[in-house]
Amino acid sequence: PDVSGLDFASAANRLIAWPAILSLVESARSSSGRAVDFGCGTGGLCERLRAMGFRAVGLDQSASMIDVARAKTSPAIEYRIGSHADLP
């Protein structure tokens, strides 16, 4: 992945954490095809999940981060403002 222009933490996340997370999610794919990204930030991981064929849902406590995610990523991704604690 292209990490030019990203700060160190964001680049490390995409280069180190995301491959392991995506591999795990792919191996545990459910029949619903839905994947939820808790703390989705600006939606980068949600976009990758969508590209893999998942129905991606992003959840973040920051309304401003959700606004950025909606502007940067596919309209097919569902975003919600909130926390994992808000889920039923």
PDB file of N, CA and C in Angstrom:
ATOM      1  N   PRO A   1       0.818  -1.209   0.000  1.00  0.00           N
ATOM      2  CA  PRO A   1       0.000   0.000   0.000  1.00  0.00           C
ATOM      3  C   PRO A   1       0.857   1.266   0.000  1.00  0.00           C
ATOM      4  N   ASP A   2       0.337   2.271  -0.629  1.00  0.00           N
ATOM      5  CA  ASP A   2       1.038   3.552  -0.667  1.00  0.00           C
ATOM      6  C   ASP A   2       0.854   4.262   0.670  1.00  0.00           C
ATOM      7  N   VAL A   3       1.957   4.553   1.344  1.00  0.00           N
ATOM      8  CA  VAL A   3       1.892   5.237   2.633  1.00  0.00           C
ATOM      9  C   VAL A   3       2.564   6.604   2.578  1.00  0.00           C
ATOM     10  N   SER A   4       2.870   7.063   1.362  1.00  0.00           N
ATOM     11  CA  SER A   4       3.488   8.376   1.255  1.00  0.00           C
ATOM     12  C   SER A   4       2.512   9.431   1.758  1.00  0.00           C
ATOM     13  N   GLY A   5       3.019  10.369   2.485  1.00  0.00           N
ATOM     14  CA  GLY A   5       2.201  11.439   3.025  1.00  0.00           C
ATOM     15  C   GLY A   5       1.530  11.117   4.349  1.00  0.00           C
ATOM     16  N   LEU A   6       1.705   9.896   4.838  1.00  0.00           N
ATOM     17  CA  LEU A   6       1.102   9.530   6.121  1.00  0.00           C
ATOM     18  C   LEU A   6       2.100   9.724   7.249  1.00  0.00           C
ATOM     19  N   ASP A   7       1.589  10.010   8.443  1.00  0.00           N
ATOM     20  CA  ASP A   7       2.471  10.083   9.594  1.00  0.00           C
ATOM     21  C   ASP A   7       2.923   8.661   9.944  1.00  0.00           C
ATOM     22  N   PHE A   8       3.919   8.540  10.805  1.00  0.00           N
ATOM     23  CA  PHE A   8       4.511   7.238  11.128  1.00  0.00           C
ATOM     24  C   PHE A   8       3.479   6.242  11.648  1.00  0.00           C
ATOM     25  N   ALA A   9       2.635   6.680  12.583  1.00  0.00           N
ATOM     26  CA  ALA A   9       1.649   5.770  13.183  1.00  0.00           C
ATOM     27  C   ALA A   9       0.666   5.251  12.141  1.00  0.00           C
ATOM     28  N   SER A  10       0.195   6.124  11.255  1.00  0.00           N
ATOM     29  CA  SER A  10      -0.746   5.704  10.220  1.00  0.00           C
ATOM     30  C   SER A  10      -0.088   4.746   9.234  1.00  0.00           C
ATOM     31  N   ALA A  11       1.145   5.044   8.854  1.00  0.00           N
ATOM     32  CA  ALA A  11       1.866   4.161   7.933  1.00  0.00           C
ATOM     33  C   ALA A  11       2.108   2.797   8.571  1.00  0.00           C
ATOM     34  N   ALA A  12       2.510   2.781   9.831  1.00  0.00           N
ATOM     35  CA  ALA A  12       2.749   1.509  10.528  1.00  0.00           C
ATOM     36  C   ALA A  12       1.460   0.705  10.622  1.00  0.00           C
ATOM     37  N   ASN A  13       0.371   1.384  10.889  1.00  0.00           N
ATOM     38  CA  ASN A  13      -0.927   0.723  10.963  1.00  0.00           C
ATOM     39  C   ASN A  13      -1.243   0.007   9.648  1.00  0.00           C
ATOM     40  N   ARG A  14      -1.080   0.713   8.531  1.00  0.00           N
ATOM     41  CA  ARG A  14      -1.398   0.137   7.219  1.00  0.00           C
ATOM     42  C   ARG A  14      -0.423  -0.956   6.808  1.00  0.00           C
ATOM     43  N   LEU A  15       0.829  -0.826   7.181  1.00  0.00           N
ATOM     44  CA  LEU A  15       1.831  -1.803   6.761  1.00  0.00           C
ATOM     45  C   LEU A  15       1.944  -3.006   7.687  1.00  0.00           C
ATOM     46  N   ILE A  16       1.651  -2.825   8.966  1.00  0.00           N
ATOM     47  CA  ILE A  16       1.857  -3.904   9.940  1.00  0.00           C
ATOM     48  C   ILE A  16       0.533  -4.484  10.430  1.00  0.00           C
ATOM     49  N   ALA A  17      -0.360  -3.642  10.919  1.00  0.00           N
ATOM     50  CA  ALA A  17      -1.595  -4.151  11.527  1.00  0.00           C
ATOM     51  C   ALA A  17      -2.621  -4.608  10.500  1.00  0.00           C
ATOM     52  N   TRP A  18      -2.849  -3.803   9.464  1.00  0.00           N
ATOM     53  CA  TRP A  18      -3.916  -4.126   8.517  1.00  0.00           C
ATOM     54  C   TRP A  18      -3.765  -5.492   7.852  1.00  0.00           C
ATOM     55  N   PRO A  19      -2.589  -5.880   7.379  1.00  0.00           N
ATOM     56  CA  PRO A  19      -2.493  -7.203   6.740  1.00  0.00           C
ATOM     57  C   PRO A  19      -2.936  -8.340   7.666  1.00  0.00           C
ATOM     58  N   ALA A  20      -2.546  -8.282   8.924  1.00  0.00           N
ATOM     59  CA  ALA A  20      -2.948  -9.327   9.877  1.00  0.00           C
ATOM     60  C   ALA A  20      -4.451  -9.278  10.137  1.00  0.00           C
ATOM     61  N   ILE A  21      -4.989  -8.084  10.287  1.00  0.00           N
ATOM     62  CA  ILE A  21      -6.419  -7.930  10.543  1.00  0.00           C
ATOM     63  C   ILE A  21      -7.226  -8.429   9.347  1.00  0.00           C
ATOM     64  N   LEU A  22      -6.834  -8.023   8.141  1.00  0.00           N
ATOM     65  CA  LEU A  22      -7.572  -8.426   6.943  1.00  0.00           C
ATOM     66  C   LEU A  22      -7.515  -9.930   6.732  1.00  0.00           C
ATOM     67  N   SER A  23      -6.379 -10.536   7.017  1.00  0.00           N
ATOM     68  CA  SER A  23      -6.257 -11.986   6.903  1.00  0.00           C
ATOM     69  C   SER A  23      -7.189 -12.688   7.882  1.00  0.00           C
ATOM     70  N   LEU A  24      -7.217 -12.218   9.105  1.00  0.00           N
ATOM     71  CA  LEU A  24      -8.089 -12.804  10.124  1.00  0.00           C
ATOM     72  C   LEU A  24      -9.561 -12.637   9.753  1.00  0.00           C
ATOM     73  N   VAL A  25      -9.935 -11.459   9.306  1.00  0.00           N
ATOM     74  CA  VAL A  25     -11.329 -11.201   8.930  1.00  0.00           C
ATOM     75  C   VAL A  25     -11.732 -12.091   7.759  1.00  0.00           C
ATOM     76  N   GLU A  26     -10.862 -12.222   6.785  1.00  0.00           N
ATOM     77  CA  GLU A  26     -11.159 -13.067   5.626  1.00  0.00           C
ATOM     78  C   GLU A  26     -11.356 -14.520   6.049  1.00  0.00           C
ATOM     79  N   SER A  27     -10.538 -15.007   6.959  1.00  0.00           N
ATOM     80  CA  SER A  27     -10.645 -16.402   7.385  1.00  0.00           C
ATOM     81  C   SER A  27     -11.886 -16.659   8.228  1.00  0.00           C
ATOM     82  N   ALA A  28     -12.450 -15.616   8.809  1.00  0.00           N
ATOM     83  CA  ALA A  28     -13.632 -15.766   9.665  1.00  0.00           C
ATOM     84  C   ALA A  28     -14.883 -15.185   9.013  1.00  0.00           C
ATOM     85  N   ARG A  29     -14.860 -15.057   7.695  1.00  0.00           N
ATOM     86  CA  ARG A  29     -15.982 -14.444   6.962  1.00  0.00           C
ATOM     87  C   ARG A  29     -17.294 -15.135   7.320  1.00  0.00           C
ATOM     88  N   SER A  30     -18.289 -14.343   7.670  1.00  0.00           N
ATOM     89  CA  SER A  30     -19.593 -14.895   8.039  1.00  0.00           C
ATOM     90  C   SER A  30     -20.506 -14.911   6.816  1.00  0.00           C
ATOM     91  N   SER A  31     -21.598 -15.614   6.933  1.00  0.00           N
ATOM     92  CA  SER A  31     -22.538 -15.699   5.819  1.00  0.00           C
ATOM     93  C   SER A  31     -23.195 -14.346   5.535  1.00  0.00           C
ATOM     94  N   SER A  32     -23.216 -13.448   6.534  1.00  0.00           N
ATOM     95  CA  SER A  32     -23.814 -12.127   6.322  1.00  0.00           C
ATOM     96  C   SER A  32     -22.916 -11.252   5.457  1.00  0.00           C
ATOM     97  N   GLY A  33     -21.629 -11.552   5.440  1.00  0.00           N
ATOM     98  CA  GLY A  33     -20.699 -10.751   4.660  1.00  0.00           C
ATOM     99  C   GLY A  33     -20.439  -9.388   5.246  1.00  0.00           C
ATOM    100  N   ARG A  34     -20.830  -9.159   6.480  1.00  0.00           N
ATOM    101  CA  ARG A  34     -20.669  -7.856   7.110  1.00  0.00           C
ATOM    102  C   ARG A  34     -19.419  -7.846   7.975  1.00  0.00           C
ATOM    103  N   ALA A  35     -18.700  -6.742   7.937  1.00  0.00           N
ATOM    104  CA  ALA A  35     -17.528  -6.544   8.793  1.00  0.00           C
ATOM    105  C   ALA A  35     -17.642  -5.168   9.434  1.00  0.00           C
ATOM    106  N   VAL A  36     -17.396  -5.098  10.736  1.00  0.00           N
ATOM    107  CA  VAL A  36     -17.498  -3.838  11.478  1.00  0.00           C
ATOM    108  C   VAL A  36     -16.107  -3.407  11.912  1.00  0.00           C
ATOM    109  N   ASP A  37     -15.783  -2.149  11.653  1.00  0.00           N
ATOM    110  CA  ASP A  37     -14.515  -1.562  12.084  1.00  0.00           C
ATOM    111  C   ASP A  37     -14.814  -0.620  13.248  1.00  0.00           C
ATOM    112  N   PHE A  38     -14.448  -1.049  14.459  1.00  0.00           N
ATOM    113  CA  PHE A  38     -14.638  -0.223  15.647  1.00  0.00           C
ATOM    114  C   PHE A  38     -13.496   0.782  15.735  1.00  0.00           C
ATOM    115  N   GLY A  39     -13.826   2.044  15.906  1.00  0.00           N
ATOM    116  CA  GLY A  39     -12.789   3.082  15.914  1.00  0.00           C
ATOM    117  C   GLY A  39     -12.274   3.295  14.502  1.00  0.00           C
ATOM    118  N   CYS A  40     -13.191   3.436  13.552  1.00  0.00           N
ATOM    119  CA  CYS A  40     -12.841   3.443  12.122  1.00  0.00           C
ATOM    120  C   CYS A  40     -12.097   4.691  11.670  1.00  0.00           C
ATOM    121  N   GLY A  41     -12.104   5.743  12.460  1.00  0.00           N
ATOM    122  CA  GLY A  41     -11.373   6.947  12.070  1.00  0.00           C
ATOM    123  C   GLY A  41     -11.848   7.467  10.720  1.00  0.00           C
ATOM    124  N   THR A  42     -10.921   7.640   9.795  1.00  0.00           N
ATOM    125  CA  THR A  42     -11.256   8.219   8.491  1.00  0.00           C
ATOM    126  C   THR A  42     -11.685   7.183   7.459  1.00  0.00           C
ATOM    127  N   GLY A  43     -11.867   5.941   7.872  1.00  0.00           N
ATOM    128  CA  GLY A  43     -12.477   4.946   7.002  1.00  0.00           C
ATOM    129  C   GLY A  43     -11.571   4.138   6.104  1.00  0.00           C
ATOM    130  N   GLY A  44     -10.270   4.263   6.263  1.00  0.00           N
ATOM    131  CA  GLY A  44      -9.346   3.540   5.382  1.00  0.00           C
ATOM    132  C   GLY A  44      -9.524   2.029   5.421  1.00  0.00           C
ATOM    133  N   LEU A  45      -9.634   1.467   6.612  1.00  0.00           N
ATOM    134  CA  LEU A  45      -9.808   0.021   6.729  1.00  0.00           C
ATOM    135  C   LEU A  45     -11.187  -0.396   6.212  1.00  0.00           C
ATOM    136  N   CYS A  46     -12.194   0.415   6.442  1.00  0.00           N
ATOM    137  CA  CYS A  46     -13.534   0.114   5.905  1.00  0.00           C
ATOM    138  C   CYS A  46     -13.485   0.020   4.378  1.00  0.00           C
ATOM    139  N   GLU A  47     -12.749   0.920   3.760  1.00  0.00           N
ATOM    140  CA  GLU A  47     -12.632   0.899   2.297  1.00  0.00           C
ATOM    141  C   GLU A  47     -11.950  -0.385   1.826  1.00  0.00           C
ATOM    142  N   ARG A  48     -10.927  -0.822   2.538  1.00  0.00           N
ATOM    143  CA  ARG A  48     -10.268  -2.091   2.186  1.00  0.00           C
ATOM    144  C   ARG A  48     -11.214  -3.268   2.352  1.00  0.00           C
ATOM    145  N   LEU A  49     -11.983  -3.267   3.427  1.00  0.00           N
ATOM    146  CA  LEU A  49     -12.952  -4.341   3.652  1.00  0.00           C
ATOM    147  C   LEU A  49     -14.003  -4.366   2.546  1.00  0.00           C
ATOM    148  N   ARG A  50     -14.472  -3.200   2.141  1.00  0.00           N
ATOM    149  CA  ARG A  50     -15.446  -3.111   1.047  1.00  0.00           C
ATOM    150  C   ARG A  50     -14.855  -3.665  -0.238  1.00  0.00           C
ATOM    151  N   ALA A  51     -13.603  -3.324  -0.510  1.00  0.00           N
ATOM    152  CA  ALA A  51     -12.929  -3.817  -1.723  1.00  0.00           C
ATOM    153  C   ALA A  51     -12.776  -5.339  -1.704  1.00  0.00           C
ATOM    154  N   MET A  52     -12.750  -5.929  -0.511  1.00  0.00           N
ATOM    155  CA  MET A  52     -12.662  -7.385  -0.378  1.00  0.00           C
ATOM    156  C   MET A  52     -14.031  -8.052  -0.503  1.00  0.00           C
ATOM    157  N   GLY A  53     -15.075  -7.261  -0.670  1.00  0.00           N
ATOM    158  CA  GLY A  53     -16.405  -7.812  -0.851  1.00  0.00           C
ATOM    159  C   GLY A  53     -17.285  -7.831   0.387  1.00  0.00           C
ATOM    160  N   PHE A  54     -16.811  -7.242   1.468  1.00  0.00           N
ATOM    161  CA  PHE A  54     -17.611  -7.177   2.684  1.00  0.00           C
ATOM    162  C   PHE A  54     -18.588  -6.014   2.619  1.00  0.00           C
ATOM    163  N   ARG A  55     -19.677  -6.126   3.351  1.00  0.00           N
ATOM    164  CA  ARG A  55     -20.552  -4.982   3.618  1.00  0.00           C
ATOM    165  C   ARG A  55     -19.950  -4.317   4.850  1.00  0.00           C
ATOM    166  N   ALA A  56     -19.189  -3.276   4.641  1.00  0.00           N
ATOM    167  CA  ALA A  56     -18.430  -2.650   5.725  1.00  0.00           C
ATOM    168  C   ALA A  56     -19.282  -1.654   6.499  1.00  0.00           C
ATOM    169  N   VAL A  57     -19.093  -1.687   7.821  1.00  0.00           N
ATOM    170  CA  VAL A  57     -19.728  -0.730   8.729  1.00  0.00           C
ATOM    171  C   VAL A  57     -18.622  -0.129   9.581  1.00  0.00           C
ATOM    172  N   GLY A  58     -18.537   1.183   9.621  1.00  0.00           N
ATOM    173  CA  GLY A  58     -17.552   1.871  10.440  1.00  0.00           C
ATOM    174  C   GLY A  58     -18.207   2.538  11.632  1.00  0.00           C
ATOM    175  N   LEU A  59     -17.604   2.386  12.791  1.00  0.00           N
ATOM    176  CA  LEU A  59     -18.139   2.962  14.022  1.00  0.00           C
ATOM    177  C   LEU A  59     -17.034   3.786  14.689  1.00  0.00           C
ATOM    178  N   ASP A  60     -17.334   5.028  15.011  1.00  0.00           N
ATOM    179  CA  ASP A  60     -16.354   5.884  15.685  1.00  0.00           C
ATOM    180  C   ASP A  60     -17.098   6.870  16.579  1.00  0.00           C
ATOM    181  N   GLN A  61     -16.487   7.246  17.685  1.00  0.00           N
ATOM    182  CA  GLN A  61     -17.103   8.202  18.611  1.00  0.00           C
ATOM    183  C   GLN A  61     -17.003   9.636  18.117  1.00  0.00           C
ATOM    184  N   SER A  62     -16.118   9.885  17.168  1.00  0.00           N
ATOM    185  CA  SER A  62     -15.895  11.239  16.694  1.00  0.00           C
ATOM    186  C   SER A  62     -16.723  11.539  15.441  1.00  0.00           C
ATOM    187  N   ALA A  63     -17.654  12.470  15.571  1.00  0.00           N
ATOM    188  CA  ALA A  63     -18.480  12.855  14.426  1.00  0.00           C
ATOM    189  C   ALA A  63     -17.628  13.451  13.311  1.00  0.00           C
ATOM    190  N   SER A  64     -16.575  14.182  13.673  1.00  0.00           N
ATOM    191  CA  SER A  64     -15.732  14.782  12.640  1.00  0.00           C
ATOM    192  C   SER A  64     -14.956  13.719  11.863  1.00  0.00           C
ATOM    193  N   MET A  65     -14.539  12.644  12.525  1.00  0.00           N
ATOM    194  CA  MET A  65     -13.864  11.553  11.822  1.00  0.00           C
ATOM    195  C   MET A  65     -14.833  10.841  10.883  1.00  0.00           C
ATOM    196  N   ILE A  66     -16.053  10.643  11.336  1.00  0.00           N
ATOM    197  CA  ILE A  66     -17.069  10.021  10.485  1.00  0.00           C
ATOM    198  C   ILE A  66     -17.340  10.898   9.262  1.00  0.00           C
ATOM    199  N   ASP A  67     -17.381  12.212   9.447  1.00  0.00           N
ATOM    200  CA  ASP A  67     -17.576  13.127   8.318  1.00  0.00           C
ATOM    201  C   ASP A  67     -16.463  12.963   7.285  1.00  0.00           C
ATOM    202  N   VAL A  68     -15.223  12.869   7.754  1.00  0.00           N
ATOM    203  CA  VAL A  68     -14.089  12.675   6.842  1.00  0.00           C
ATOM    204  C   VAL A  68     -14.208  11.328   6.136  1.00  0.00           C
ATOM    205  N   ALA A  69     -14.550  10.289   6.890  1.00  0.00           N
ATOM    206  CA  ALA A  69     -14.687   8.951   6.308  1.00  0.00           C
ATOM    207  C   ALA A  69     -15.744   8.946   5.211  1.00  0.00           C
ATOM    208  N   ARG A  70     -16.861   9.556   5.474  1.00  0.00           N
ATOM    209  CA  ARG A  70     -17.931   9.601   4.464  1.00  0.00           C
ATOM    210  C   ARG A  70     -17.484  10.346   3.205  1.00  0.00           C
ATOM    211  N   ALA A  71     -16.684  11.390   3.382  1.00  0.00           N
ATOM    212  CA  ALA A  71     -16.220  12.173   2.235  1.00  0.00           C
ATOM    213  C   ALA A  71     -15.147  11.430   1.434  1.00  0.00           C
ATOM    214  N   LYS A  72     -14.346  10.590   2.100  1.00  0.00           N
ATOM    215  CA  LYS A  72     -13.196   9.942   1.456  1.00  0.00           C
ATOM    216  C   LYS A  72     -13.484   8.575   0.850  1.00  0.00           C
ATOM    217  N   THR A  73     -14.542   7.916   1.298  1.00  0.00           N
ATOM    218  CA  THR A  73     -14.736   6.521   0.924  1.00  0.00           C
ATOM    219  C   THR A  73     -16.051   6.316   0.174  1.00  0.00           C
ATOM    220  N   SER A  74     -16.273   5.084  -0.225  1.00  0.00           N
ATOM    221  CA  SER A  74     -17.454   4.716  -1.000  1.00  0.00           C
ATOM    222  C   SER A  74     -18.746   4.980  -0.233  1.00  0.00           C
ATOM    223  N   PRO A  75     -19.776   5.448  -0.928  1.00  0.00           N
ATOM    224  CA  PRO A  75     -21.069   5.632  -0.268  1.00  0.00           C
ATOM    225  C   PRO A  75     -21.707   4.294   0.126  1.00  0.00           C
ATOM    226  N   ALA A  76     -21.148   3.196  -0.332  1.00  0.00           N
ATOM    227  CA  ALA A  76     -21.668   1.873   0.029  1.00  0.00           C
ATOM    228  C   ALA A  76     -21.325   1.498   1.467  1.00  0.00           C
ATOM    229  N   ILE A  77     -20.402   2.236   2.079  1.00  0.00           N
ATOM    230  CA  ILE A  77     -19.997   1.941   3.455  1.00  0.00           C
ATOM    231  C   ILE A  77     -20.928   2.679   4.415  1.00  0.00           C
ATOM    232  N   GLU A  78     -21.416   1.939   5.393  1.00  0.00           N
ATOM    233  CA  GLU A  78     -22.298   2.517   6.412  1.00  0.00           C
ATOM    234  C   GLU A  78     -21.445   3.006   7.584  1.00  0.00           C
ATOM    235  N   TYR A  79     -21.637   4.235   7.989  1.00  0.00           N
ATOM    236  CA  TYR A  79     -20.911   4.783   9.137  1.00  0.00           C
ATOM    237  C   TYR A  79     -21.887   5.162  10.232  1.00  0.00           C
ATOM    238  N   ARG A  80     -21.479   4.931  11.465  1.00  0.00           N
ATOM    239  CA  ARG A  80     -22.290   5.287  12.635  1.00  0.00           C
ATOM    240  C   ARG A  80     -21.408   5.970  13.673  1.00  0.00           C
ATOM    241  N   ILE A  81     -21.958   6.965  14.311  1.00  0.00           N
ATOM    242  CA  ILE A  81     -21.270   7.632  15.401  1.00  0.00           C
ATOM    243  C   ILE A  81     -21.652   6.907  16.688  1.00  0.00           C
ATOM    244  N   GLY A  82     -20.648   6.474  17.431  1.00  0.00           N
ATOM    245  CA  GLY A  82     -20.931   5.787  18.673  1.00  0.00           C
ATOM    246  C   GLY A  82     -19.764   4.914  19.101  1.00  0.00           C
ATOM    247  N   SER A  83     -20.036   4.074  20.062  1.00  0.00           N
ATOM    248  CA  SER A  83     -19.036   3.203  20.662  1.00  0.00           C
ATOM    249  C   SER A  83     -19.542   1.760  20.654  1.00  0.00           C
ATOM    250  N   HIS A  84     -18.635   0.841  20.807  1.00  0.00           N
ATOM    251  CA  HIS A  84     -19.034  -0.563  20.911  1.00  0.00           C
ATOM    252  C   HIS A  84     -20.011  -0.760  22.076  1.00  0.00           C
ATOM    253  N   ALA A  85     -19.894   0.085  23.077  1.00  0.00           N
ATOM    254  CA  ALA A  85     -20.771  -0.022  24.250  1.00  0.00           C
ATOM    255  C   ALA A  85     -22.226   0.340  23.903  1.00  0.00           C
ATOM    256  N   ASP A  86     -22.428   1.044  22.778  1.00  0.00           N
ATOM    257  CA  ASP A  86     -23.773   1.444  22.354  1.00  0.00           C
ATOM    258  C   ASP A  86     -24.516   0.333  21.631  1.00  0.00           C
ATOM    259  N   LEU A  87     -23.802  -0.712  21.248  1.00  0.00           N
ATOM    260  CA  LEU A  87     -24.429  -1.789  20.483  1.00  0.00           C
ATOM    261  C   LEU A  87     -25.259  -2.702  21.365  1.00  0.00           C
ATOM    262  N   PRO A  88     -26.298  -3.283  20.789  1.00  0.00           N
ATOM    263  CA  PRO A  88     -27.134  -4.190  21.598  1.00  0.00           C
ATOM    264  C   PRO A  88     -26.403  -5.475  21.959  1.00  0.00           C
TER     265      PRO A  88
END
